[in-house]
């Protein structure tokens, strides 16, 4: 019977040794396994332009309608309304994009308070930008959603001197 117990003991020791070897081998294989992941980043093409209606110095749109990118000159008179209609055009071949505009309003102190440039911008769906602290960034507006290719975004339409 001793021989039978010795065989069982030897078999148990061999099984334990085999289990230890397989466990160590599997752990080493798992910890030394290598794989490759390749990430590719591309930069999209965003193309925008800004123009406005060409107007005479009294703020009346020139006929036939013409759009310019150079800006207009105005002779300001109290109580008079002037055409000023900047439009951001996102090119049809552009990627969808975020659009921001900075509007430097040099007549804010003398414009008619009933229909200010700032209020027209917000009415046209623009939101005023806030910094990380939640404070408004003066004169900077953005569209809350990405803008699709081929879009035309009206900034404001006119201004009036008080």
XYZ file of C-alpha atoms in Angstrom:
162
model
C 0.000 0.000 0.000
C 2.885 2.270 0.502
C 3.695 2.066 -3.154
C 0.115 3.046 -4.066
C 0.212 6.041 -1.687
C 3.585 7.022 -3.058
C 2.186 6.991 -6.627
C -0.782 9.132 -5.527
C 1.546 11.550 -3.752
C 3.852 11.708 -6.772
C 0.855 12.275 -9.079
C -0.462 15.062 -6.806
C 2.971 16.741 -6.698
C 3.275 16.540 -10.513
C -0.236 17.995 -10.956
C 0.558 20.846 -8.531
C 3.855 21.561 -10.314
C 2.094 21.523 -13.695
C -0.604 23.894 -12.369
C 2.080 26.290 -11.041
C 3.968 26.196 -14.370
C 0.812 26.837 -16.417
C -0.227 29.708 -14.084
C 3.196 31.350 -14.268
C 3.363 30.891 -18.028
C -0.100 32.376 -18.564
C 0.686 35.342 -16.295
C 3.962 36.054 -18.083
C 2.244 35.764 -21.486
C -0.546 38.125 -20.386
C 1.830 40.711 -18.923
C 4.188 40.703 -21.892
C 1.505 40.702 -24.578
C 1.892 43.522 -27.095
C -0.583 45.042 -29.499
C -0.526 47.955 -31.902
C -3.141 50.674 -32.186
C -2.801 53.299 -34.888
C -4.700 56.603 -34.572
C -5.016 58.917 -37.535
C -5.920 62.572 -37.110
C -6.804 64.849 -39.988
C -7.479 68.550 -40.094
C -10.661 69.529 -41.888
C -10.985 72.395 -44.325
C -12.970 75.328 -42.991
C -13.551 78.209 -45.376
C -15.641 81.248 -44.462
C -16.090 84.735 -45.862
C -17.741 87.875 -44.542
C -19.481 90.484 -46.666
C -22.165 93.160 -46.456
C -24.413 95.125 -48.768
C -22.740 98.017 -50.548
C -24.383 101.251 -49.422
C -24.077 104.960 -50.111
C -22.760 107.253 -47.381
C -26.346 107.910 -46.204
C -26.789 104.173 -45.508
C -29.050 103.348 -48.447
C -28.327 100.076 -50.264
C -26.873 100.569 -53.733
C -28.992 99.287 -56.626
C -28.476 96.817 -58.168
C -27.679 94.948 -54.969
C -23.985 94.368 -54.547
C -22.083 92.730 -51.690
C -18.621 93.877 -50.673
C -15.865 92.678 -48.358
C -14.128 96.022 -47.873
C -16.690 97.771 -45.658
C -18.711 100.948 -46.147
C -18.257 104.575 -45.146
C -21.143 106.421 -43.477
C -21.975 110.066 -42.734
C -23.863 109.799 -39.449
C -26.962 111.910 -38.767
C -29.130 111.783 -35.620
C -32.348 109.780 -35.995
C -31.288 108.132 -39.247
C -31.267 104.353 -39.883
C -28.422 102.831 -41.880
C -28.190 99.513 -43.705
C -25.394 97.393 -42.266
C -25.916 93.665 -42.789
C -22.759 91.617 -42.320
C -23.237 87.960 -43.294
C -20.849 85.080 -42.577
C -20.815 82.578 -45.460
C -19.572 79.037 -44.768
C -18.277 77.693 -48.079
C -20.175 74.737 -49.566
C -16.935 72.694 -49.634
C -16.165 73.490 -45.984
C -16.430 71.123 -43.052
C -19.158 71.763 -40.497
C -17.637 74.192 -38.024
C -18.085 76.414 -34.992
C -18.465 80.075 -35.927
C -17.506 83.028 -33.737
C -17.683 86.725 -34.601
C -16.188 89.728 -32.888
C -18.242 92.877 -33.418
C -16.484 96.086 -32.473
C -19.317 98.577 -32.159
C -17.790 102.033 -32.374
C -21.184 103.764 -32.128
C -22.552 101.934 -29.066
C -22.634 105.190 -27.101
C -24.783 106.987 -29.696
C -26.939 104.234 -31.196
C -30.703 104.080 -30.734
C -31.437 101.965 -27.642
C -34.670 100.571 -29.153
C -32.822 98.341 -31.618
C -29.135 98.073 -30.728
C -26.627 96.131 -32.763
C -26.039 93.804 -29.780
C -29.761 93.034 -29.447
C -30.021 92.289 -33.197
C -27.087 89.872 -32.982
C -28.778 87.933 -30.159
C -32.121 88.037 -32.045
C -30.354 86.404 -35.012
C -29.409 83.398 -32.877
C -25.913 84.330 -31.740
C -24.909 83.903 -28.093
C -22.463 86.056 -26.222
C -19.266 84.203 -25.345
C -18.380 83.663 -21.670
C -14.938 82.893 -20.302
C -14.064 80.022 -17.942
C -15.199 82.077 -14.940
C -18.610 82.685 -16.538
C -17.975 86.352 -17.340
C -19.147 87.773 -20.676
C -16.402 88.358 -23.248
C -17.136 91.787 -24.713
C -18.202 91.894 -28.364
C -17.666 88.165 -29.082
C -20.608 86.009 -30.182
C -20.951 82.420 -31.381
C -23.476 79.965 -32.793
C -24.393 77.335 -30.185
C -24.361 74.460 -32.685
C -21.967 73.531 -35.432
C -22.739 75.272 -38.696
C -23.164 73.186 -41.839
C -21.336 73.804 -45.093
C -23.168 76.231 -47.365
C -24.740 78.189 -44.484
C -25.214 81.969 -44.534
C -25.306 83.534 -41.065
C -26.745 87.017 -40.705
C -25.003 88.917 -37.910
C -27.264 92.015 -37.784
C -29.236 94.170 -40.244
C -28.892 97.847 -39.499
C -28.104 100.545 -36.980
C -29.703 103.818 -36.031
C -28.126 106.876 -34.492
C -30.090 108.236 -31.502
